[in-house]
Short mmCIF file of C-alpha atoms in Angstrom, two decimals:
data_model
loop_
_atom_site.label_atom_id
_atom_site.label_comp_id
_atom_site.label_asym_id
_atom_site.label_seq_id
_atom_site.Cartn_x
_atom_site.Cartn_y
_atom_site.Cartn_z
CA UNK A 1 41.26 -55.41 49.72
CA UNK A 2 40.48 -59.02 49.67
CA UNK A 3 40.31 -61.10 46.35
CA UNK A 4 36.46 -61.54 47.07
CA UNK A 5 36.13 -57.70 47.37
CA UNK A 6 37.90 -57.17 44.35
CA UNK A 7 36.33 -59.56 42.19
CA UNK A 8 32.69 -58.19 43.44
CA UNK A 9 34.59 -54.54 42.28
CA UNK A 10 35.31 -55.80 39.09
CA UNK A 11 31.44 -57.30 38.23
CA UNK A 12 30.16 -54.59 40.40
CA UNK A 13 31.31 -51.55 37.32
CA UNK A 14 30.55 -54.27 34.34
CA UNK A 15 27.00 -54.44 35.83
CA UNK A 16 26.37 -51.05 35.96
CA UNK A 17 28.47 -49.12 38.83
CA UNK A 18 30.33 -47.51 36.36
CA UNK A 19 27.53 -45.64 35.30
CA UNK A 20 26.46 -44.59 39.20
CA UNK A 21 29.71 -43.61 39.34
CA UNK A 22 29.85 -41.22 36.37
CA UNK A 23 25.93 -40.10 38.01
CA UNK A 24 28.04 -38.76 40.99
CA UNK A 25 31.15 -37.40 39.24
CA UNK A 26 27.96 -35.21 37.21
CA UNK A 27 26.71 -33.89 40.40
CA UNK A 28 29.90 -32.97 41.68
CA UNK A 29 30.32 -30.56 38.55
CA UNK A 30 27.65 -29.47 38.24
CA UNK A 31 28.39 -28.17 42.20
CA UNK A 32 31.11 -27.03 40.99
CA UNK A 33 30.20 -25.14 38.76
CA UNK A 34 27.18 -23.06 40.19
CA UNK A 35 30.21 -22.09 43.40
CA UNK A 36 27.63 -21.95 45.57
CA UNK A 37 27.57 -25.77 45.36
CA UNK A 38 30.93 -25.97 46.36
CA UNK A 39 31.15 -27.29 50.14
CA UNK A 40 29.90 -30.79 47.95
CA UNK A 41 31.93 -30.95 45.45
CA UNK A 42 34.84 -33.08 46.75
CA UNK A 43 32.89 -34.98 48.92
CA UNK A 44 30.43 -35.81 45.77
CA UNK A 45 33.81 -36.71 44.13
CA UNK A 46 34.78 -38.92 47.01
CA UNK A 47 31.24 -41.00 47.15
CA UNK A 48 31.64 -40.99 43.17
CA UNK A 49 35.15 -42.98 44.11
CA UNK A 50 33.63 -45.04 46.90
CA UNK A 51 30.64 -46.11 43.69
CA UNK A 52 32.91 -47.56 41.76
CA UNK A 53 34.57 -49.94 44.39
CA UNK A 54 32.11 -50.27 46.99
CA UNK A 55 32.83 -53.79 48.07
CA UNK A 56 35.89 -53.51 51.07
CA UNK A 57 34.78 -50.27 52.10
CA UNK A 58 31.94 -49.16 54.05
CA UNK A 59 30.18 -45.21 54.69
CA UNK A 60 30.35 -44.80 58.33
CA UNK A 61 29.25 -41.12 60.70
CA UNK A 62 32.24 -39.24 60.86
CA UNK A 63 31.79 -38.64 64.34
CA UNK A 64 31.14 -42.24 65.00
CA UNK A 65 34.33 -42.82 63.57
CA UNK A 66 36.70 -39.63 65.08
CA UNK A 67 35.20 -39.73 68.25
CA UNK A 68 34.65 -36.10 67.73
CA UNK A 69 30.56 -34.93 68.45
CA UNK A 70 29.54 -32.52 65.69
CA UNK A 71 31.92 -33.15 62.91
CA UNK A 72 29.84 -32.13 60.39
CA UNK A 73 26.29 -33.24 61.74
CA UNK A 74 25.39 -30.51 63.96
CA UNK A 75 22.90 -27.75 62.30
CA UNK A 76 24.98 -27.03 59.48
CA UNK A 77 25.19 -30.03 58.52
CA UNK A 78 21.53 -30.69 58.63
CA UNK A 79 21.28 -27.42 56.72
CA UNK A 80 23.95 -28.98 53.70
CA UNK A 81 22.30 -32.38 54.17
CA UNK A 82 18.68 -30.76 53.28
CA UNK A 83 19.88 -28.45 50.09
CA UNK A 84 21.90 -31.44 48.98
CA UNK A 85 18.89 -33.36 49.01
CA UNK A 86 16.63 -30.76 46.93
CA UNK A 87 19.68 -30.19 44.06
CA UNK A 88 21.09 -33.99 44.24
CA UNK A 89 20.47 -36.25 46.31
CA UNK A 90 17.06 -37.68 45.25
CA UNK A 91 17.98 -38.28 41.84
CA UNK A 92 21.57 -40.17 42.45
CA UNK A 93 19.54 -41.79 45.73
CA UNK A 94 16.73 -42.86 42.90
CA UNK A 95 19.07 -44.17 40.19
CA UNK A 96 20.87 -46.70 43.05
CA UNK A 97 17.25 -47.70 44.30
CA UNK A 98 16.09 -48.43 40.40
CA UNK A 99 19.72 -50.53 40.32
CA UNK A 100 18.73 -51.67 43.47
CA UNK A 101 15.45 -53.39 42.68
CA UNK A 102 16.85 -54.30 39.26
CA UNK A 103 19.45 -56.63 40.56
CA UNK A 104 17.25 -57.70 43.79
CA UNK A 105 15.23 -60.03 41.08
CA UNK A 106 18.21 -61.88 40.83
CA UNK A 107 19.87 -64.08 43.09
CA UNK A 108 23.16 -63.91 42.00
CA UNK A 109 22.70 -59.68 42.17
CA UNK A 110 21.18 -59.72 45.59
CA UNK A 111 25.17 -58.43 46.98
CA UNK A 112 24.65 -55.93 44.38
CA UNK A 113 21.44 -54.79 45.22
CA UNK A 114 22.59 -54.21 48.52
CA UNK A 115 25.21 -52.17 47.91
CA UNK A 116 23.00 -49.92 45.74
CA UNK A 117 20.46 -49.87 48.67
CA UNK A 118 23.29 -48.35 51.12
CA UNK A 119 24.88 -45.60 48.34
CA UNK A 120 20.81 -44.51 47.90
CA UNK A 121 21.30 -43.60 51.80
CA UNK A 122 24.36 -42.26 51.41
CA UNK A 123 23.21 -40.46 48.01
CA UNK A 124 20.18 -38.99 50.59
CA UNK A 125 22.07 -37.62 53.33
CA UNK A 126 26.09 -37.23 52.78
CA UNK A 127 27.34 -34.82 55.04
CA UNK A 128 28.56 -36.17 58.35
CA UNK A 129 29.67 -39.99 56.62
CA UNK A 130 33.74 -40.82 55.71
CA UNK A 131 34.26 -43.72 53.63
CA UNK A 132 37.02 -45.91 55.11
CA UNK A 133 37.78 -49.29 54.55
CA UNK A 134 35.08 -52.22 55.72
CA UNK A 135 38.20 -53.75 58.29
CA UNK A 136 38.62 -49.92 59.20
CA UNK A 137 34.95 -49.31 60.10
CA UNK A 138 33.33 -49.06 64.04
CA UNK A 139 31.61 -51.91 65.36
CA UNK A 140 28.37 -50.56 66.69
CA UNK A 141 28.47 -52.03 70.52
CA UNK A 142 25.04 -51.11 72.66
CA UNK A 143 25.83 -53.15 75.78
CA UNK A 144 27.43 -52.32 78.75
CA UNK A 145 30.98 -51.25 78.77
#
């Protein structure tokens, strides 16, 4: 992680990602603990991680990034992605666009904004993304190859 990346970390929970975090870590118990909700638990647990430090990493499609079609986006997924949505996902994906337009007024929290813009997609539809590091992450290439 780079010293820019780790500062923006550092300002990122004073400012507030702290409490996104803790918004995610919520969901993932409460998952937990109805068992039906468990097939999001860790990965709930593992966006809750990628809330607090978001700057150096990046949410990418898992089969983007294996190479492997279907890993975890096929009708299943869509399935997960949907009753996700109706029990969590609009209220985390809510509270990060409320951050979002909170820090947007400023220009000094326009980095920060961002980054709540991208975790309210993330918060929307989960299943079929990996966090991995931002040097880690596919380049999307549409030309010719």
């Amino acid at each position: 992680m780079s010293a820019l990346s780790l500062l923006l970390n550092i300002l990122w929970i004073a400012f507030g990602g702290l409490w996104m975090a803790a918004g995610w870590v919520l969901a993932a118990i409460i998952m937990a603990i109805t068992i039906i909700g468990l097939p999001w638990t860790r990965a709930a647990f593992n966006i809750a991680v990628y809330t607090l430090m978001p700057f150096g990493q990046k949410a990418v499609d898992r089969a983007e990034y294996t190479g492997i079609e279907n890993a975890g986006t096929g009708p299943l997924g869509v399935i997960g992605n949907i009753i996700w949505l109706v029990l969590a996902g609009w209220w985390l994906a809510l509270g990060h666009l409320i951050m979002a337009i909170l820090f947007a007024v400023t220009i000094i929290g326009i980095p920060f904004a961002w980054a709540h813009w991208k975790l309210a997609g993330v918060a929307l539809w989960p299943i079929g993304k990996m966090i991995v590091p931002a040097d880690d992450a596919p380049l999307r290439y549409y030309g010719p190859r």
